[in-house]
Each structure stands twice: as C-alpha cells, then as structure tokens.
Short mmCIF file of C-alpha atoms and ligand atoms in Angstrom, two decimals:
data_model
loop_
_atom_site.label_atom_id
_atom_site.label_comp_id
_atom_site.label_asym_id
_atom_site.label_seq_id
_atom_site.Cartn_x
_atom_site.Cartn_y
_atom_site.Cartn_z
CA GLN A 1 10.41 10.61 0.83
CA ILE A 2 9.40 7.01 0.30
CA GLU A 3 5.84 6.39 -0.75
CA GLU A 4 4.18 3.53 1.04
CA PRO A 5 3.19 0.92 -1.63
CA LYS A 6 -0.40 -0.16 -1.78
CA ILE A 7 -1.12 -3.76 -0.91
CA GLY A 8 -0.89 -5.94 -4.00
CA GLU A 9 1.30 -3.52 -5.93
CA PRO A 10 4.81 -4.59 -6.83
CA GLN A 11 7.34 -3.17 -4.39
CA LEU A 12 10.60 -1.63 -5.46
CA LEU A 13 13.36 -2.06 -2.96
CA SER A 14 16.30 0.26 -2.98
CA GLY A 15 19.69 -1.12 -2.16
CA PRO A 16 22.88 -2.34 -3.75
CA ARG A 17 22.62 -3.84 -7.21
CA PRO A 18 22.54 -7.63 -6.99
CA GLN A 19 25.79 -9.22 -8.03
CA HIS A 20 25.77 -11.33 -11.09
CA VAL A 21 26.37 -14.95 -10.10
CA ASP A 22 26.98 -17.41 -12.90
CA SER A 23 26.19 -21.06 -12.54
CA ARG A 24 29.85 -22.07 -12.02
CA THR A 25 30.25 -19.62 -9.07
CA ALA A 26 26.94 -20.77 -7.65
CA ASN A 27 28.07 -24.39 -7.83
CA VAL A 28 31.36 -23.63 -6.09
CA GLU A 29 29.53 -21.70 -3.34
CA GLU A 30 27.02 -24.50 -2.95
CA ARG A 31 29.79 -27.07 -2.77
CA LYS A 32 31.62 -24.99 -0.13
CA LYS A 33 28.46 -24.75 1.95
CA ARG A 34 27.85 -28.49 1.65
CA THR A 35 31.46 -29.29 2.64
CA ALA A 36 31.25 -26.96 5.65
CA LYS A 37 27.98 -28.58 6.71
CA ARG A 38 29.43 -32.07 6.27
CA LYS A 39 32.45 -31.04 8.38
CA ARG A 40 30.14 -29.67 11.08
CA MET A 41 28.12 -32.86 11.02
CA ARG A 42 31.28 -34.96 11.16
CA ARG A 43 32.58 -33.22 14.29
CA THR A 44 32.75 -35.55 17.23
CA PRO A 45 31.19 -34.36 20.53
CA LEU A 46 34.75 -33.84 21.83
CA GLU A 47 35.39 -31.45 18.94
CA ALA A 48 31.96 -29.85 19.05
CA PHE A 49 32.35 -29.03 22.78
CA HIS A 50 36.00 -27.99 22.22
CA LEU A 51 37.21 -30.54 24.75
CA ARG A 52 40.86 -31.58 24.72
CA TYR A 53 40.28 -34.00 27.56
CA LEU A 54 37.52 -35.52 29.66
CA CYS A 55 37.26 -35.58 33.43
CA VAL A 56 36.67 -38.84 35.28
CA THR A 57 33.43 -37.26 36.51
CA ASP A 58 32.30 -36.66 32.88
CA LEU A 59 32.49 -40.40 32.31
CA SER A 60 30.98 -41.40 35.66
CA ALA A 61 28.07 -39.02 34.98
CA GLN A 62 27.28 -41.20 31.94
CA VAL A 63 26.70 -44.16 34.29
CA TRP A 64 23.77 -42.23 35.79
CA CYS A 65 22.32 -40.83 32.56
CA GLU A 66 24.38 -40.16 29.47
CA GLN A 67 21.80 -37.83 27.97
CA GLN A 68 21.85 -35.74 31.14
CA ALA A 69 25.67 -35.56 31.05
CA VAL A 70 25.44 -34.29 27.45
CA TYR A 71 22.78 -31.70 28.33
CA HIS A 72 25.04 -30.36 31.08
CA LYS A 73 27.66 -29.66 28.38
CA GLU A 74 25.16 -28.39 25.80
CA LYS A 75 23.19 -26.16 28.15
CA PRO A 76 25.64 -24.99 30.81
CA SER A 77 23.45 -22.00 31.61
CA VAL A 78 20.58 -24.19 32.87
CA GLN A 79 20.35 -23.39 36.55
CA LEU A 80 20.45 -26.23 39.03
CA PRO A 81 17.71 -26.06 41.68
CA GLU A 82 18.76 -24.00 44.70
CA LYS A 83 18.61 -27.08 46.92
CA THR A 84 21.07 -28.96 44.66
CA THR A 85 23.46 -26.00 44.67
CA ILE A 86 23.36 -25.87 48.49
CA VAL A 87 24.07 -29.62 48.69
CA LEU A 88 26.98 -29.27 46.25
CA ASN A 89 28.48 -26.32 48.12
CA THR A 90 28.16 -28.09 51.48
CA GLY A 91 29.91 -31.10 49.94
CA LYS A 92 32.73 -28.86 48.68
CA SER A 93 33.18 -27.29 52.14
CA ILE A 94 33.42 -30.72 53.79
CA HIS A 95 36.03 -31.79 51.21
CA LEU A 96 37.99 -28.60 51.75
CA ALA A 97 37.95 -29.01 55.53
CA ARG A 98 39.38 -32.51 55.13
CA GLU A 99 42.03 -31.30 52.70
CA LEU A 100 43.13 -28.56 55.10
CA GLN A 101 43.72 -31.20 57.80
CA ASP A 102 46.73 -32.39 55.78
CA HIS A 103 48.10 -29.37 53.93
CA ASN A 104 47.68 -25.67 53.32
CA LEU A 105 46.43 -24.26 50.05
CA VAL A 106 48.72 -21.76 48.35
CA PRO A 107 47.06 -19.38 45.86
CA ILE A 108 49.22 -19.07 42.73
CA LYS A 109 48.66 -16.81 39.71
CA THR A 110 48.70 -18.55 36.35
CA ARG A 111 49.25 -16.75 33.05
CA SER A 112 49.15 -19.61 30.55
CA ARG A 113 47.56 -23.02 30.08
CA GLU A 114 50.99 -24.50 30.75
CA ASP A 115 51.00 -22.78 34.18
CA GLY A 116 47.64 -24.36 34.98
CA TRP A 117 48.95 -27.85 34.18
CA ALA A 118 52.23 -27.08 35.94
CA ILE A 119 50.31 -26.73 39.21
CA LYS A 120 48.90 -30.23 38.74
CA MET A 121 52.42 -31.51 37.99
CA ILE A 122 53.85 -29.93 41.16
CA ASN A 123 51.01 -31.50 43.15
CA ILE A 124 51.93 -34.89 41.69
CA LEU A 125 55.57 -34.40 42.69
CA LEU A 126 54.44 -33.54 46.23
CA THR A 127 52.16 -36.58 46.26
CA ILE A 128 55.06 -38.84 45.24
CA THR A 129 57.31 -37.35 47.94
CA ASN A 130 54.69 -37.80 50.66
CA LEU A 131 53.70 -41.32 49.60
CA ARG A 132 57.37 -42.29 49.66
CA LYS A 133 57.48 -41.12 53.26
CA GLY A 134 54.44 -43.31 53.96
CA GLN A 135 52.20 -40.29 54.54
CA ARG A 136 48.53 -39.84 53.66
CA VAL A 137 47.89 -37.59 50.65
CA ARG A 138 44.78 -35.75 49.55
CA GLU A 139 43.58 -34.31 46.24
CA CYS A 140 46.01 -36.25 44.07
CA PRO A 141 45.76 -35.50 40.31
CA VAL A 142 45.71 -38.49 37.97
CA PHE A 143 45.67 -38.62 34.20
CA GLY A 144 46.24 -40.89 31.26
CA VAL A 145 44.96 -41.83 27.84
CA ILE A 146 42.17 -44.34 27.40
CA GLU A 147 41.26 -45.43 23.89
CA GLY A 148 42.87 -42.30 22.45
CA VAL A 149 41.16 -39.84 24.82
CA PHE A 150 43.02 -37.94 27.56
CA VAL A 151 41.27 -38.42 30.90
CA PHE A 152 41.93 -36.38 34.05
CA GLY A 153 40.75 -36.77 37.63
CA ILE A 154 41.53 -35.99 41.25
CA ILE A 155 41.67 -38.71 43.88
CA ASP A 156 40.30 -37.60 47.26
CA GLN A 157 42.72 -39.53 49.43
CA LEU A 158 45.48 -42.15 49.32
CA ASN A 159 46.90 -43.72 52.45
CA TYR A 160 48.68 -46.84 53.62
CA THR A 161 46.71 -49.31 55.71
CA ALA A 162 48.06 -51.06 58.82
CA LYS A 163 49.08 -53.92 56.51
CA GLY A 164 51.13 -51.47 54.42
CA GLU A 165 48.76 -51.63 51.45
CA LEU A 166 48.00 -48.51 49.42
CA GLN A 167 44.33 -47.63 49.79
CA LEU A 168 42.19 -45.16 47.85
CA ASN A 169 39.52 -43.51 49.95
CA GLU A 170 36.79 -41.53 48.20
CA LEU A 171 34.57 -39.23 50.23
CA LYS A 172 30.94 -38.78 49.22
CA THR A 173 28.72 -36.45 51.18
CA ARG A 174 24.96 -36.90 51.21
CA GLU A 175 22.02 -34.75 52.07
CA SER A 176 19.94 -37.82 52.95
CA ALA A 177 20.72 -39.68 56.14
CA TYR A 178 20.85 -43.07 54.42
CA MET A 179 23.16 -44.95 52.09
CA PRO A 180 22.78 -44.38 48.32
CA VAL A 181 20.62 -46.54 46.07
CA PRO A 182 22.34 -49.17 43.85
CA ALA A 183 22.31 -46.83 40.80
CA GLN A 184 24.34 -44.21 42.70
CA LYS A 185 26.70 -46.86 44.05
CA LYS A 186 27.27 -48.13 40.51
CA ARG A 187 28.32 -44.63 39.37
CA ASP A 188 30.65 -44.21 42.37
CA ARG A 189 32.16 -47.68 41.84
CA PHE A 190 32.98 -46.79 38.24
CA GLN A 191 34.53 -43.48 39.32
CA VAL A 192 36.96 -44.94 41.89
CA SER A 193 37.84 -47.88 39.61
CA LEU A 194 38.81 -45.39 36.90
CA TYR A 195 40.98 -43.48 39.38
CA LYS A 196 42.79 -46.70 40.24
CA HIS A 197 43.33 -47.54 36.57
CA LEU A 198 44.82 -44.08 35.87
CA PHE A 199 46.96 -43.99 39.02
CA ASP A 200 48.37 -47.50 38.47
CA ALA A 201 49.28 -46.68 34.87
CA MET A 202 51.03 -43.49 36.06
CA VAL A 203 53.22 -45.20 38.66
CA GLN A 204 53.95 -48.00 36.21
CA GLY A 205 55.52 -45.41 33.89
CA CYS A 206 52.87 -45.42 31.15
CA LEU A 207 52.77 -41.62 30.71
CA THR A 208 54.86 -40.03 27.97
CA GLN A 209 55.68 -36.40 27.20
CA ASP A 210 54.03 -36.80 23.86
CA ILE A 211 50.51 -37.25 25.23
CA PHE A 212 50.58 -33.80 26.88
CA ILE A 213 51.69 -32.18 23.65
CA HIS A 214 49.48 -34.21 21.35
CA HIS A 215 46.23 -34.24 23.36
CA LEU A 216 46.41 -31.02 25.37
CA HIS A 217 48.37 -28.99 22.80
CA LEU A 218 50.69 -27.69 25.53
CA LYS A 219 53.91 -25.99 24.50
CA PRO A 220 56.91 -27.77 26.04
CA LYS A 221 59.19 -24.72 25.79
CA GLN A 222 56.66 -22.34 27.39
CA SER A 223 58.43 -20.68 30.32
CA LEU A 224 56.55 -21.00 33.59
CA GLY A 225 55.25 -18.00 35.50
CA GLN A 226 57.47 -16.48 38.18
CA GLU A 227 55.18 -17.60 41.01
CA ILE A 228 55.11 -21.18 39.71
CA GLN A 229 58.91 -21.29 39.43
CA GLU A 230 59.30 -19.92 42.96
CA HIS A 231 56.75 -22.33 44.39
CA ALA A 232 58.43 -25.29 42.66
CA GLN A 233 61.81 -24.15 44.01
CA LYS A 234 60.44 -23.97 47.57
CA ALA A 235 59.25 -27.55 47.13
CA GLY A 236 62.75 -28.51 46.00
CA PHE A 237 62.30 -28.60 42.20
CA MET A 238 64.30 -26.37 39.86
CA VAL A 239 62.23 -25.79 36.72
CA GLN A 240 62.00 -23.03 34.16
CA CYS A 241 59.80 -24.24 31.35
CA PHE A 242 56.90 -26.67 31.15
CA GLU A 243 59.09 -29.37 29.62
CA ASP A 244 61.46 -29.30 32.66
CA LEU A 245 58.55 -30.01 34.96
CA LEU A 246 57.08 -32.67 32.72
CA GLU A 247 60.42 -34.51 32.52
CA LEU A 248 60.78 -34.35 36.29
CA VAL A 249 57.30 -35.78 36.86
CA LEU A 250 57.76 -38.60 34.36
CA LEU A 251 61.18 -39.45 35.80
CA ASN A 252 59.84 -39.49 39.36
CA LEU A 253 56.83 -41.59 38.40
CA THR A 254 58.90 -44.11 36.46
CA HIS A 255 61.55 -44.53 39.16
CA SER A 256 59.34 -44.20 42.22
CA ASP A 257 58.73 -47.40 44.10
CA ILE A 258 55.14 -46.40 44.78
CA PRO A 259 52.91 -49.45 44.46
CA ALA A 260 49.67 -49.78 42.54
CA ILE A 261 46.51 -49.16 44.57
CA ASP A 262 45.62 -52.29 46.53
CA SER A 263 42.16 -51.42 47.79
CA LEU A 264 39.31 -49.04 47.06
CA GLN A 265 36.70 -47.75 49.44
CA ILE A 266 34.03 -45.08 49.49
CA GLU A 267 32.94 -43.32 52.66
CA TYR A 268 29.41 -41.88 52.65
CA ILE A 269 28.98 -38.99 55.09
CA HIS A 270 25.74 -37.30 56.15
CA GLN A 271 26.19 -33.57 55.46
CA LYS A 272 24.02 -32.21 58.26
CA THR A 273 25.47 -34.28 61.10
CA ASN A 274 28.90 -34.97 59.53
CA THR A 275 28.50 -38.59 60.61
CA LEU A 276 29.55 -41.68 58.68
CA LEU A 277 26.59 -43.40 57.02
CA GLY A 278 28.62 -46.34 55.83
CA THR A 279 31.66 -47.50 53.89
CA GLU A 280 31.59 -49.44 50.63
CA VAL A 281 34.58 -51.61 49.80
CA ILE A 282 34.93 -51.85 46.03
CA THR A 283 36.22 -54.88 44.18
CA TYR A 284 38.16 -53.70 41.16
CA ASN A 285 37.07 -55.40 37.95
CA HIS A 286 39.38 -54.36 35.13
CA ASP A 287 37.43 -55.96 32.28
CA GLU A 288 34.15 -54.41 33.41
CA LEU A 289 35.83 -50.99 33.75
CA MET A 290 37.37 -51.17 30.28
CA SER A 291 34.14 -52.33 28.69
CA MET A 292 32.14 -49.49 30.32
CA SER A 293 34.84 -46.95 29.38
CA HIS A 294 34.81 -48.21 25.80
CA TYR A 295 31.04 -47.75 25.63
CA PHE A 296 31.09 -44.24 27.15
CA LEU A 297 34.02 -43.03 25.06
CA ALA A 298 32.30 -44.22 21.88
CA TYR A 299 29.83 -41.36 22.36
CA TRP A 300 32.55 -38.73 22.78
CA LYS A 301 34.38 -40.03 19.72
CA GLY A 302 31.24 -39.63 17.64
CA GLN A 303 30.69 -43.35 17.13
CA ARG A 304 27.13 -43.36 18.47
CA ASP A 305 24.34 -41.07 19.69
CA PRO A 306 23.83 -40.40 23.42
CA ASN A 307 21.39 -42.61 25.32
CA GLY A 308 18.99 -41.64 28.09
CA VAL A 309 17.97 -43.86 30.97
CA ASP A 310 16.59 -47.38 30.55
CA ILE A 311 12.88 -47.89 31.11
CA GLU A 312 13.43 -49.27 34.64
CA ASP A 313 15.43 -46.13 35.54
CA THR A 314 12.90 -43.53 34.41
CA TRP A 315 12.48 -42.55 38.09
CA LYS A 316 15.74 -40.64 37.62
CA CYS A 317 13.91 -38.27 35.23
CA SER A 318 11.78 -36.89 38.06
CA TYR A 319 14.98 -35.53 39.66
CA CYS A 320 16.37 -34.21 36.37
CA VAL A 321 16.61 -30.49 35.60
CA PHE A 322 16.36 -31.27 31.85
CA ALA A 323 13.17 -33.36 32.11
CA ASP A 324 11.07 -30.72 30.28
CA VAL A 325 13.42 -30.47 27.30
CA CYS A 326 14.71 -34.03 27.11
CA ASP A 327 14.33 -35.54 23.62
CA TRP A 328 14.99 -39.04 24.92
CA ARG A 329 12.13 -38.75 27.41
CA ARG A 330 9.79 -37.31 24.76
CA GLN A 331 10.63 -40.05 22.28
CA ARG A 332 10.07 -42.69 24.96
CA ALA A 333 6.67 -41.14 25.80
CA ASP A 334 5.72 -40.95 22.07
CA SER A 335 6.64 -44.57 21.48
CA LEU A 336 4.63 -45.68 24.53
CA ILE A 337 1.58 -43.73 23.24
CA GLN A 338 2.07 -45.30 19.81
CA LYS A 339 2.27 -48.80 21.31
CA GLY A 340 -0.90 -48.10 23.34
CA ARG A 341 -2.72 -47.03 20.14
CA GLU A 342 -1.57 -50.13 18.29
CA LYS A 343 -2.89 -52.32 21.11
CA THR A 344 -6.33 -50.70 21.09
CA THR A 345 -6.76 -50.96 17.30
FE1 SF4 B 1 18.20 -38.50 31.37
FE2 SF4 B 1 15.66 -38.62 32.10
FE3 SF4 B 1 17.06 -36.37 32.42
FE4 SF4 B 1 16.35 -37.18 30.00
S1 SF4 B 1 14.97 -36.55 31.64
S2 SF4 B 1 18.32 -36.38 30.61
S3 SF4 B 1 16.53 -39.40 30.18
S4 SF4 B 1 17.41 -38.32 33.44
#
C-alpha cells in the first residue's frame, strides 16, 4: 500500500535506480542531440515533406499564394469547404468526359513504384505514336529537371492546328459564369508555360536515364508487373524491367520528329452550363518563366522562407481555408497595428 504524502512533505518515488551519467557521456549525448536538431533544421522543405519531385501544380499554386501552397502540404487533413470539393469534383468529371472522347481508360494493378512510373512511360509512348499520326492526344505526362528539382505534370490536350502547328490546350472549369480575374490568369499562364518548357525539353532529347534513378530513386532492373508487361505488349512494346521501358521512351523521344509546342491556349468552361466562357491565348515568355521558377524553387530547396500574399492581394485571404491559422496574415496584422500605434504616438 502506498501512503499518500502530505502536501509539503518530500515525496519518494519508486522506480528504477537512476543511471550514473558522467560529464563526458552527458556531453556526447548533448552533442548528439544538437547535431540531430541542426540536421532537422537544415532539412529543405523537399526533404521535410519527403518529396522526390514536385508537380507543376505545386509550383503554379505558389503564384496564387506560396504560404497557402505550403499549408496544403503541412496540414493535408484540413478539410476544404464542401462547396470547393463539389467544384473540384465537377471539374474532374468534365475532364474525364473529355478524355473518354479520345481513348478508353484501362485499370492496371501496380505493385511497385517502378510500375507506377511505367504507366506514365507507356502513356508517353502512346502519345508519341498518336502525335506522329497527327492525332489529338489527351492527358500527356511531361517531366524534367529544373534547377536540380524533378518536376512532373500532365498536359490536358495537344493537337495540330489547321496550319499544322502543335498546340497545347488547357481546360479550366469554373463555377462562376465569368472569366477569371488577372491573378487566376497569371497562375494559369505560368502552369501552361511550364508544361511547354517540359514538353519541348523532352522532345529535344534532354531527358536522361540518370535523372529517374538519381531524383526518383527508381530501380532500373526492377521487373515490371505482369499486367504492365501485357499492356505494353498489346501497345506494341516488349519490355520486362523498368530500364527497358525507360530506354524505349528516351529513344523514341530523341528520334521522334515531334515538334516543340507552337502555341498555348486556355479554355475556360462554365461548369453548370458546360459552355465556353472564353479562350486565352498565352504568349510564352521563357525568361519570365525561368525567373519565376527560380524564385519558387528557392523555397523548396530551403534557400528562403515561404511568403504569403502581397498587401494588394489580401482579398485572397478571405477565400482561404487557412486564414485562421496563417502566420503570415497574423504578422501582417500585427505590423499594421504597430504602425498605427507609432502614428498616434
Ligand atoms: Fe495566403 Fe492569405 Fe491564406 Fe495566409 S490567409 S495562406 S496569406 S491566402
């Protein structure tokens, strides 16, 4: 039976005898802890979020609000408002309906990361085949390395115009029955420009086997799943391991006579009526794209802290699901209060 000690009396705790720790051991432990902390602090956001690559949409989200893009990664469990989820799902259905106009979707079981990437590779091979025939293609995967970071995206549609030029067509669906505001157009312009940059580099033979191994840590000798091998065979490609497929893709890209993308356009569709609200023709500006990419990637590489919206864009905060927890917003509000105080004194 354990007697309850009276308040103020010394308390004797039972338990294992404390281990003797001499000052040298303590110093080593302390040093270990400090090194571990330093390592944690030194981790770049890419490492901290365990990301081997970024999606084009990760970078285009930074055009809207970088802090918001980071919160989406940090707090993935934060629920989007029901209305937003409905809008997103309706958008997905419209995209799917368009995709099904051109090809069927074949469900394939994957059993390794290499299988997952193999599906993207097979889709690229099919894209090359269809573009060579002059056909329209949808959902075309693109990837490449920008400033040391692997970037992946999916182009909605590529087709040849009456003049024989290769055109990228991005579909954006909207809940509102009017064209987007300039801030949304800026984000969309960046997104399609980045697609063009990645696609052009691919067909110009800039991809190497090494980047898939180095950045994505894929195993070249990993044998592909039975379903993947069968599907590839049906499409006319004999492959057994991931490396076979990779070599085939790189060979086809390098020796294909597919041109770079000549023109970029974005179609805005009203979700409810499925009618075209308008089309934006985008002028590709390589220097602007590279400078924006450099700035956005600097965050992911741990070279700077994330930024929230500029003062003239604070209207975006009223639509933001993180508005109540946003440090950037709070700091902005605090500094405004401080400035107000300074003025009155
Ligand atoms: Fe960005 Fe404003 Fe949202 Fe903060 S509250 S994440 S600054 S949009």
